[in-house]
């Protein structure tokens, strides 16, 4: 029996790619032939995947298992629809198109097509969201609820720990200034303009020895230009640094040498950087939108109003109140344990075990999957 995975792209550092690779490694450890296919890939991806047209030779294999990762409209959905294999859909969410309309109409159209296509993908054996937020969206789109579940993302913290820290970046970030960090693509739903506004209040009203570090790809030129213009108008253009896509070593330096992690995103299907920040001991302040409250699970600081002066004062209090800071960090460490390698393996085995003919797992495995699928109430937000 073979297990095939199809993704839109397989790229270094990409969250969907990391999830596909985590599944690939476990399935191979369980003794199955495992393959990944992508419509596009970088040099890293070429070491791990084939182009998606290579899947054609296996489309008639009824005993194989096909896992389709859906995160953006991509023509390889046709392979999923036409495949005779048993099918599992993993839904990573698609950003609502209205976030892109102003800056990137082409991306808005792809998001619109992707959301319109989703109901046609419901004819699968199992549909998994990587958060219950995503699972509920599947149900709203017509997927039978009894054939849905949750397979949380696996944050690649071990991979980051193994990376050699970028020494030059570490020296620059370690110059004594307070570093506020955000990690992720520069796209409109991330609301990086709101991160800049918060930083401006903090830099001007609380701590002039501070900088904002934004690490992640810069794919949308018009949005990026608008962010640069905003930083200039607010007088902090020399304190806001867009690093673009960075290596694992540079990302490790960003996490290790920063002091706070900020997310003002208004749409997230999971948000892996929150957990990476938990791992590296950064107090997290995040806006409560999409799957963010679920991912944080009561840890960190979840905010419902973007009152930037108040949030700036909160950062100042975290700097001065060591007890409060440690309470927050302790809760974040506890939350991170819910996303460990052993729990991910148990959840994956619970989801795919019957389809792969694996032996029935212990009772805790099935309950782990049911809990991830939302059968128990989420943790209260502190």
Tab-separated table of C-alpha atoms in Angstrom:
chain	number	residue	atom	x	y	z
A	1	UNK	CA	0.000	0.000	0.000
A	2	UNK	CA	1.190	3.473	-0.863
A	3	UNK	CA	0.369	6.783	0.816
A	4	UNK	CA	0.421	9.768	-1.531
A	5	UNK	CA	0.266	13.423	-0.533
A	6	UNK	CA	-0.471	16.273	-2.918
A	7	UNK	CA	0.290	19.874	-1.931
A	8	UNK	CA	0.142	23.139	-3.900
A	9	UNK	CA	3.825	23.841	-3.208
A	10	UNK	CA	6.606	22.235	-1.204
A	11	UNK	CA	8.935	24.963	0.060
A	12	UNK	CA	11.428	25.350	2.887
A	13	UNK	CA	9.865	26.896	5.985
A	14	UNK	CA	6.300	26.693	4.715
A	15	UNK	CA	3.796	25.473	7.325
A	16	UNK	CA	1.786	23.263	4.935
A	17	UNK	CA	5.023	21.779	3.591
A	18	UNK	CA	6.216	21.052	7.135
A	19	UNK	CA	2.947	19.283	7.903
A	20	UNK	CA	3.189	17.138	4.768
A	21	UNK	CA	6.779	16.214	5.608
A	22	UNK	CA	5.853	15.315	9.194
A	23	UNK	CA	3.140	12.972	7.889
A	24	UNK	CA	5.538	11.573	5.286
A	25	UNK	CA	8.161	10.679	7.902
A	26	UNK	CA	5.688	8.950	10.212
A	27	UNK	CA	3.975	6.990	7.443
A	28	UNK	CA	7.393	5.779	6.256
A	29	UNK	CA	8.319	4.787	9.823
A	30	UNK	CA	5.121	2.748	9.981
A	31	UNK	CA	6.357	0.749	6.986
A	32	UNK	CA	4.391	2.241	4.096
A	33	UNK	CA	5.679	3.598	0.818
A	34	UNK	CA	5.190	7.366	1.041
A	35	UNK	CA	5.329	9.962	-1.742
A	36	UNK	CA	4.767	13.721	-1.960
A	37	UNK	CA	3.729	15.622	-5.083
A	38	UNK	CA	3.603	19.383	-5.595
A	39	UNK	CA	2.553	21.785	-8.316
A	40	UNK	CA	5.586	23.962	-7.521
A	41	UNK	CA	8.627	23.743	-5.278
A	42	UNK	CA	11.883	25.437	-4.351
A	43	UNK	CA	15.262	23.692	-4.238
A	44	UNK	CA	14.418	22.279	-0.818
A	45	UNK	CA	11.146	20.874	-2.144
A	46	UNK	CA	12.866	19.196	-5.076
A	47	UNK	CA	14.741	17.003	-2.603
A	48	UNK	CA	11.516	15.678	-1.115
A	49	UNK	CA	8.776	15.775	-3.761
A	50	UNK	CA	7.903	15.059	-7.374
A	51	UNK	CA	5.855	17.302	-9.614
A	52	UNK	CA	2.170	16.536	-9.289
A	53	UNK	CA	1.743	15.118	-12.797
A	54	UNK	CA	3.797	12.118	-11.618
A	55	UNK	CA	0.794	11.038	-9.549
A	56	UNK	CA	-1.132	10.141	-12.717
A	57	UNK	CA	0.285	6.613	-12.841
A	58	UNK	CA	-1.247	5.833	-9.423
A	59	UNK	CA	-4.687	7.389	-9.856
A	60	UNK	CA	-6.414	4.018	-10.482
A	61	UNK	CA	-4.953	2.304	-7.414
A	62	UNK	CA	-7.997	1.727	-5.216
A	63	UNK	CA	-6.031	0.363	-2.271
A	64	UNK	CA	-3.728	3.382	-2.017
A	65	UNK	CA	-4.426	6.361	0.217
A	66	UNK	CA	-4.357	9.918	-1.135
A	67	UNK	CA	-3.962	12.838	1.276
A	68	UNK	CA	-4.762	16.182	-0.347
A	69	UNK	CA	-3.583	19.344	1.415
A	70	UNK	CA	-5.888	22.229	0.535
A	71	UNK	CA	-4.731	25.775	1.275
A	72	UNK	CA	-5.143	27.677	-2.014
A	73	UNK	CA	-6.810	27.123	-5.375
A	74	UNK	CA	-4.515	24.930	-7.464
A	75	UNK	CA	-5.199	22.917	-10.599
A	76	UNK	CA	-3.966	19.694	-9.032
A	77	UNK	CA	-7.351	19.360	-7.303
A	78	UNK	CA	-8.315	17.496	-10.495
A	79	UNK	CA	-6.042	14.621	-9.488
A	80	UNK	CA	-7.836	14.478	-6.156
A	81	UNK	CA	-11.300	14.444	-7.745
A	82	UNK	CA	-10.411	11.851	-10.387
A	83	UNK	CA	-8.406	9.524	-8.157
A	84	UNK	CA	-9.866	6.093	-7.418
A	85	UNK	CA	-7.866	5.821	-4.191
A	86	UNK	CA	-9.276	6.334	-0.723
A	87	UNK	CA	-9.105	10.044	0.070
A	88	UNK	CA	-8.287	12.220	3.051
A	89	UNK	CA	-8.550	15.995	2.769
A	90	UNK	CA	-6.418	18.155	5.070
A	91	UNK	CA	-7.810	21.686	5.127
A	92	UNK	CA	-5.435	24.485	6.122
A	93	UNK	CA	-8.002	27.197	5.376
A	94	UNK	CA	-8.131	29.725	2.565
A	95	UNK	CA	-8.019	33.424	3.347
A	96	UNK	CA	-11.325	35.214	2.592
A	97	UNK	CA	-10.802	37.139	-0.667
A	98	UNK	CA	-11.837	40.509	0.731
A	99	UNK	CA	-8.493	40.790	2.537
A	100	UNK	CA	-6.726	40.893	-0.836
A	101	UNK	CA	-9.121	42.949	-2.955
A	102	UNK	CA	-7.421	46.296	-2.386
A	103	UNK	CA	-3.823	45.202	-2.826
A	104	UNK	CA	-3.781	42.064	-4.961
A	105	UNK	CA	-6.904	41.304	-7.065
A	106	UNK	CA	-5.253	38.218	-8.597
A	107	UNK	CA	-4.769	36.654	-5.174
A	108	UNK	CA	-8.317	37.619	-4.199
A	109	UNK	CA	-9.576	35.723	-7.237
A	110	UNK	CA	-7.558	32.624	-6.305
A	111	UNK	CA	-8.975	32.747	-2.785
A	112	UNK	CA	-12.490	33.129	-4.155
A	113	UNK	CA	-12.051	30.184	-6.518
A	114	UNK	CA	-10.585	28.112	-3.704
A	115	UNK	CA	-13.497	28.733	-1.383
A	116	UNK	CA	-16.044	28.115	-4.148
A	117	UNK	CA	-14.382	24.785	-4.959
A	118	UNK	CA	-14.375	23.501	-1.378
A	119	UNK	CA	-17.870	21.895	-1.404
A	120	UNK	CA	-16.863	19.819	-4.454
A	121	UNK	CA	-14.100	18.221	-2.378
A	122	UNK	CA	-16.494	16.779	0.193
A	123	UNK	CA	-16.584	13.300	-1.339
A	124	UNK	CA	-13.744	11.912	0.752
A	125	UNK	CA	-13.382	9.256	3.418
A	126	UNK	CA	-12.162	11.776	5.986
A	127	UNK	CA	-11.706	15.545	6.109
A	128	UNK	CA	-9.277	16.974	8.649
A	129	UNK	CA	-8.826	20.566	9.688
A	130	UNK	CA	-5.558	21.492	11.335
A	131	UNK	CA	-7.724	23.338	13.855
A	132	UNK	CA	-11.297	22.943	14.977
A	133	UNK	CA	-11.879	26.389	13.465
A	134	UNK	CA	-11.027	24.852	10.077
A	135	UNK	CA	-13.029	21.690	10.773
A	136	UNK	CA	-16.137	23.728	11.517
A	137	UNK	CA	-15.683	25.575	8.261
A	138	UNK	CA	-15.634	22.247	6.423
A	139	UNK	CA	-18.921	21.270	8.047
A	140	UNK	CA	-20.425	24.636	7.097
A	141	UNK	CA	-19.354	23.932	3.503
A	142	UNK	CA	-21.258	20.642	3.393
A	143	UNK	CA	-18.786	18.037	4.664
A	144	UNK	CA	-20.537	15.366	6.799
A	145	UNK	CA	-19.563	16.173	10.385
A	146	UNK	CA	-19.134	12.522	11.324
A	147	UNK	CA	-16.369	12.261	8.715
A	148	UNK	CA	-14.390	15.252	9.977
A	149	UNK	CA	-11.683	15.607	12.577
A	150	UNK	CA	-8.676	17.669	13.616
A	151	UNK	CA	-4.999	17.031	12.969
A	152	UNK	CA	-3.150	19.954	14.601
A	153	UNK	CA	-0.052	21.370	12.966
A	154	UNK	CA	3.297	20.089	14.166
A	155	UNK	CA	5.543	23.102	14.931
A	156	UNK	CA	9.062	22.354	13.616
A	157	UNK	CA	10.833	23.488	16.772
A	158	UNK	CA	13.369	20.637	16.739
A	159	UNK	CA	14.422	21.656	13.233
A	160	UNK	CA	14.967	25.224	14.393
A	161	UNK	CA	16.896	24.067	17.455
A	162	UNK	CA	19.244	22.019	15.256
A	163	UNK	CA	19.940	24.985	12.969
A	164	UNK	CA	23.108	26.978	13.529
A	165	UNK	CA	22.116	30.437	14.657
A	166	UNK	CA	22.936	33.219	12.199
A	167	UNK	CA	25.806	34.869	14.072
A	168	UNK	CA	25.714	38.238	12.305
A	169	UNK	CA	21.965	38.628	12.797
A	170	UNK	CA	22.289	37.517	16.425
A	171	UNK	CA	24.917	40.190	17.079
A	172	UNK	CA	22.762	42.887	15.493
A	173	UNK	CA	19.665	41.884	17.441
A	174	UNK	CA	21.671	41.533	20.649
A	175	UNK	CA	22.814	45.158	20.784
A	176	UNK	CA	20.708	46.010	23.838
A	177	UNK	CA	17.579	47.265	22.092
A	178	UNK	CA	14.199	45.684	22.818
A	179	UNK	CA	13.082	43.643	19.808
A	180	UNK	CA	9.419	43.114	18.924
A	181	UNK	CA	9.007	40.242	16.466
A	182	UNK	CA	6.445	39.074	13.941
A	183	UNK	CA	6.965	36.032	11.696
A	184	UNK	CA	4.939	35.296	8.584
A	185	UNK	CA	4.242	36.356	5.021
A	186	UNK	CA	3.585	40.032	4.420
A	187	UNK	CA	-0.025	39.596	3.362
A	188	UNK	CA	-3.042	41.770	4.200
A	189	UNK	CA	-4.845	39.379	6.552
A	190	UNK	CA	-1.782	39.470	8.855
A	191	UNK	CA	-2.512	43.177	9.444
A	192	UNK	CA	1.137	44.144	9.665
A	193	UNK	CA	0.014	47.771	9.567
A	194	UNK	CA	-1.511	47.195	13.007
A	195	UNK	CA	1.737	45.650	14.255
A	196	UNK	CA	3.537	48.801	13.079
A	197	UNK	CA	0.979	51.027	14.824
A	198	UNK	CA	1.452	49.148	18.087
A	199	UNK	CA	5.208	49.362	17.732
A	200	UNK	CA	5.000	53.106	17.079
A	201	UNK	CA	3.095	53.615	20.355
A	202	UNK	CA	5.638	51.495	22.203
A	203	UNK	CA	8.681	53.121	20.609
A	204	UNK	CA	7.477	56.696	21.064
A	205	UNK	CA	5.680	56.406	24.376
A	206	UNK	CA	7.478	53.659	26.306
A	207	UNK	CA	10.871	52.595	24.977
A	208	UNK	CA	12.838	54.557	22.388
A	209	UNK	CA	15.535	51.848	22.389
A	210	UNK	CA	13.424	49.378	20.492
A	211	UNK	CA	12.953	47.969	17.004
A	212	UNK	CA	10.343	45.949	15.115
A	213	UNK	CA	11.534	42.878	13.209
A	214	UNK	CA	9.286	41.387	10.531
A	215	UNK	CA	10.546	38.047	9.194
A	216	UNK	CA	8.790	36.381	6.288
A	217	UNK	CA	8.332	36.450	2.512
A	218	UNK	CA	7.325	39.735	0.854
A	219	UNK	CA	5.123	38.500	-2.013
A	220	UNK	CA	2.769	41.448	-2.473
A	221	UNK	CA	4.589	44.560	-3.646
A	222	UNK	CA	1.652	46.969	-3.309
A	223	UNK	CA	0.961	45.878	0.281
A	224	UNK	CA	4.659	46.005	1.142
A	225	UNK	CA	4.862	49.512	-0.326
A	226	UNK	CA	1.876	50.577	1.777
A	227	UNK	CA	3.590	49.253	4.915
A	228	UNK	CA	6.786	51.146	4.139
A	229	UNK	CA	4.767	54.297	3.532
A	230	UNK	CA	2.971	53.866	6.867
A	231	UNK	CA	6.269	53.442	8.736
A	232	UNK	CA	7.578	56.633	7.121
A	233	UNK	CA	4.458	58.617	7.994
A	234	UNK	CA	4.668	57.450	11.597
A	235	UNK	CA	8.336	58.365	11.821
A	236	UNK	CA	9.623	54.844	12.586
A	237	UNK	CA	10.925	53.812	9.189
A	238	UNK	CA	14.455	53.497	10.603
A	239	UNK	CA	13.203	51.187	13.377
A	240	UNK	CA	11.052	48.799	11.308
A	241	UNK	CA	13.000	46.043	9.553
A	242	UNK	CA	11.569	43.719	6.883
A	243	UNK	CA	13.943	40.760	6.657
A	244	UNK	CA	12.068	38.874	3.932
A	245	UNK	CA	12.215	35.089	3.846
A	246	UNK	CA	14.975	33.926	6.174
A	247	UNK	CA	16.940	30.736	6.740
A	248	UNK	CA	16.318	28.482	9.723
A	249	UNK	CA	19.473	29.879	11.324
A	250	UNK	CA	18.283	33.454	10.879
A	251	UNK	CA	14.813	32.602	12.153
A	252	UNK	CA	16.369	30.984	15.208
A	253	UNK	CA	18.337	34.181	15.846
A	254	UNK	CA	15.137	36.238	15.537
A	255	UNK	CA	13.354	34.136	18.124
A	256	UNK	CA	16.284	33.829	20.521
A	257	UNK	CA	17.235	37.514	20.427
A	258	UNK	CA	13.768	39.053	20.480
A	259	UNK	CA	11.817	39.988	23.598
A	260	UNK	CA	8.131	39.910	22.564
A	261	UNK	CA	6.081	38.338	19.814
A	262	UNK	CA	3.207	40.344	18.303
A	263	UNK	CA	0.344	39.108	16.114
A	264	UNK	CA	-2.476	41.387	14.987
A	265	UNK	CA	-3.702	38.969	12.289
A	266	UNK	CA	-7.418	38.933	11.533
A	267	UNK	CA	-7.545	35.546	9.826
A	268	UNK	CA	-5.561	32.443	10.786
A	269	UNK	CA	-6.303	28.795	10.225
A	270	UNK	CA	-3.738	27.792	12.857
A	271	UNK	CA	-0.657	30.118	13.142
A	272	UNK	CA	2.478	28.049	13.787
A	273	UNK	CA	4.712	31.051	14.729
A	274	UNK	CA	2.719	31.470	17.940
A	275	UNK	CA	3.948	28.060	19.088
A	276	UNK	CA	7.482	28.740	17.889
A	277	UNK	CA	7.460	31.892	20.014
A	278	UNK	CA	6.165	29.826	22.954
A	279	UNK	CA	9.092	27.444	22.494
A	280	UNK	CA	11.706	30.198	22.472
A	281	UNK	CA	10.290	31.929	25.533
A	282	UNK	CA	8.815	35.088	24.020
A	283	UNK	CA	5.685	36.459	25.692
A	284	UNK	CA	3.034	36.500	22.969
A	285	UNK	CA	0.423	39.202	22.444
A	286	UNK	CA	-2.078	38.160	19.779
A	287	UNK	CA	-5.372	39.423	18.450
A	288	UNK	CA	-8.231	36.974	19.000
A	289	UNK	CA	-9.228	36.135	15.410
A	290	UNK	CA	-9.742	32.899	13.506
A	291	UNK	CA	-8.010	29.910	15.069
A	292	UNK	CA	-5.647	32.012	17.223
A	293	UNK	CA	-7.582	31.555	20.507
A	294	UNK	CA	-7.732	27.808	19.878
A	295	UNK	CA	-4.017	27.531	19.096
A	296	UNK	CA	-3.035	29.563	22.149
A	297	UNK	CA	-5.406	27.581	24.359
A	298	UNK	CA	-5.487	30.121	27.179
A	299	UNK	CA	-1.737	30.818	27.130
A	300	UNK	CA	-0.062	34.063	26.133
A	301	UNK	CA	-2.021	37.317	26.073
A	302	UNK	CA	-5.096	37.300	23.875
A	303	UNK	CA	-6.565	40.706	23.044
A	304	UNK	CA	-9.987	41.544	21.640
A	305	UNK	CA	-9.471	45.259	21.037
A	306	UNK	CA	-6.564	46.893	19.260
A	307	UNK	CA	-5.975	49.643	21.787
A	308	UNK	CA	-2.379	50.336	20.835
A	309	UNK	CA	-1.443	52.727	23.678
A	310	UNK	CA	-2.773	50.251	26.239
A	311	UNK	CA	-0.929	47.377	24.591
A	312	UNK	CA	2.256	49.423	24.618
A	313	UNK	CA	1.821	49.959	28.360
A	314	UNK	CA	1.209	46.246	28.766
A	315	UNK	CA	4.554	45.523	27.140
A	316	UNK	CA	6.139	47.940	29.589
A	317	UNK	CA	4.523	46.157	32.519
A	318	UNK	CA	5.828	42.812	31.255
A	319	UNK	CA	9.303	44.342	31.242
A	320	UNK	CA	8.982	45.552	34.846
A	321	UNK	CA	6.908	42.726	36.388
A	322	UNK	CA	9.077	39.623	36.396
A	323	UNK	CA	6.430	37.540	38.186
A	324	UNK	CA	3.743	38.316	35.605
A	325	UNK	CA	6.142	37.599	32.764
A	326	UNK	CA	7.105	34.233	34.226
A	327	UNK	CA	3.441	33.270	34.759
A	328	UNK	CA	2.789	33.949	31.091
A	329	UNK	CA	5.845	32.036	29.958
A	330	UNK	CA	4.962	29.065	32.182
A	331	UNK	CA	1.468	28.879	30.684
A	332	UNK	CA	2.969	29.028	27.193
A	333	UNK	CA	5.349	26.164	27.993
A	334	UNK	CA	2.449	24.090	29.294
A	335	UNK	CA	0.413	24.791	26.165
A	336	UNK	CA	3.280	23.783	23.884
A	337	UNK	CA	3.212	20.271	25.357
A	338	UNK	CA	-0.108	19.706	23.553
A	339	UNK	CA	1.737	19.865	20.234
A	340	UNK	CA	4.617	17.500	20.915
A	341	UNK	CA	5.821	14.798	18.528
A	342	UNK	CA	4.169	11.989	20.503
A	343	UNK	CA	0.767	13.675	20.466
A	344	UNK	CA	1.025	14.375	16.761
A	345	UNK	CA	1.828	10.736	16.061
A	346	UNK	CA	-1.080	9.552	18.198
A	347	UNK	CA	-3.481	11.952	16.459
A	348	UNK	CA	-2.272	10.885	13.005
A	349	UNK	CA	-2.545	7.210	13.916
A	350	UNK	CA	-6.062	7.779	15.241
A	351	UNK	CA	-7.040	9.523	12.005
A	352	UNK	CA	-5.466	7.126	9.524
A	353	UNK	CA	-5.123	3.872	11.471
A	354	UNK	CA	-8.231	2.141	10.114
A	355	UNK	CA	-7.383	3.183	6.549
A	356	UNK	CA	-3.830	1.870	6.813
A	357	UNK	CA	-4.779	-1.333	8.597
A	358	UNK	CA	-2.794	-0.446	11.685
A	359	UNK	CA	-3.479	-2.305	14.900
A	360	UNK	CA	-6.088	-0.748	17.144
A	361	UNK	CA	-4.300	1.756	19.315
A	362	UNK	CA	-4.685	2.247	23.030
A	363	UNK	CA	-7.816	4.033	24.287
A	364	UNK	CA	-5.935	7.281	24.748
A	365	UNK	CA	-5.207	7.513	21.033
A	366	UNK	CA	-8.825	7.659	19.965
A	367	UNK	CA	-9.715	10.040	22.778
A	368	UNK	CA	-6.808	12.266	21.719
A	369	UNK	CA	-8.277	12.510	18.229
A	370	UNK	CA	-11.783	13.153	19.515
A	371	UNK	CA	-10.530	15.883	21.826
A	372	UNK	CA	-8.670	17.497	18.935
A	373	UNK	CA	-11.855	17.344	16.897
A	374	UNK	CA	-13.612	19.493	19.440
A	375	UNK	CA	-15.508	17.062	21.651
A	376	UNK	CA	-14.197	18.846	24.732
A	377	UNK	CA	-14.479	22.582	25.401
A	378	UNK	CA	-11.425	24.705	24.643
A	379	UNK	CA	-9.281	26.032	27.441
A	380	UNK	CA	-10.455	29.270	29.005
A	381	UNK	CA	-8.571	32.331	27.896
A	382	UNK	CA	-6.691	33.967	30.737
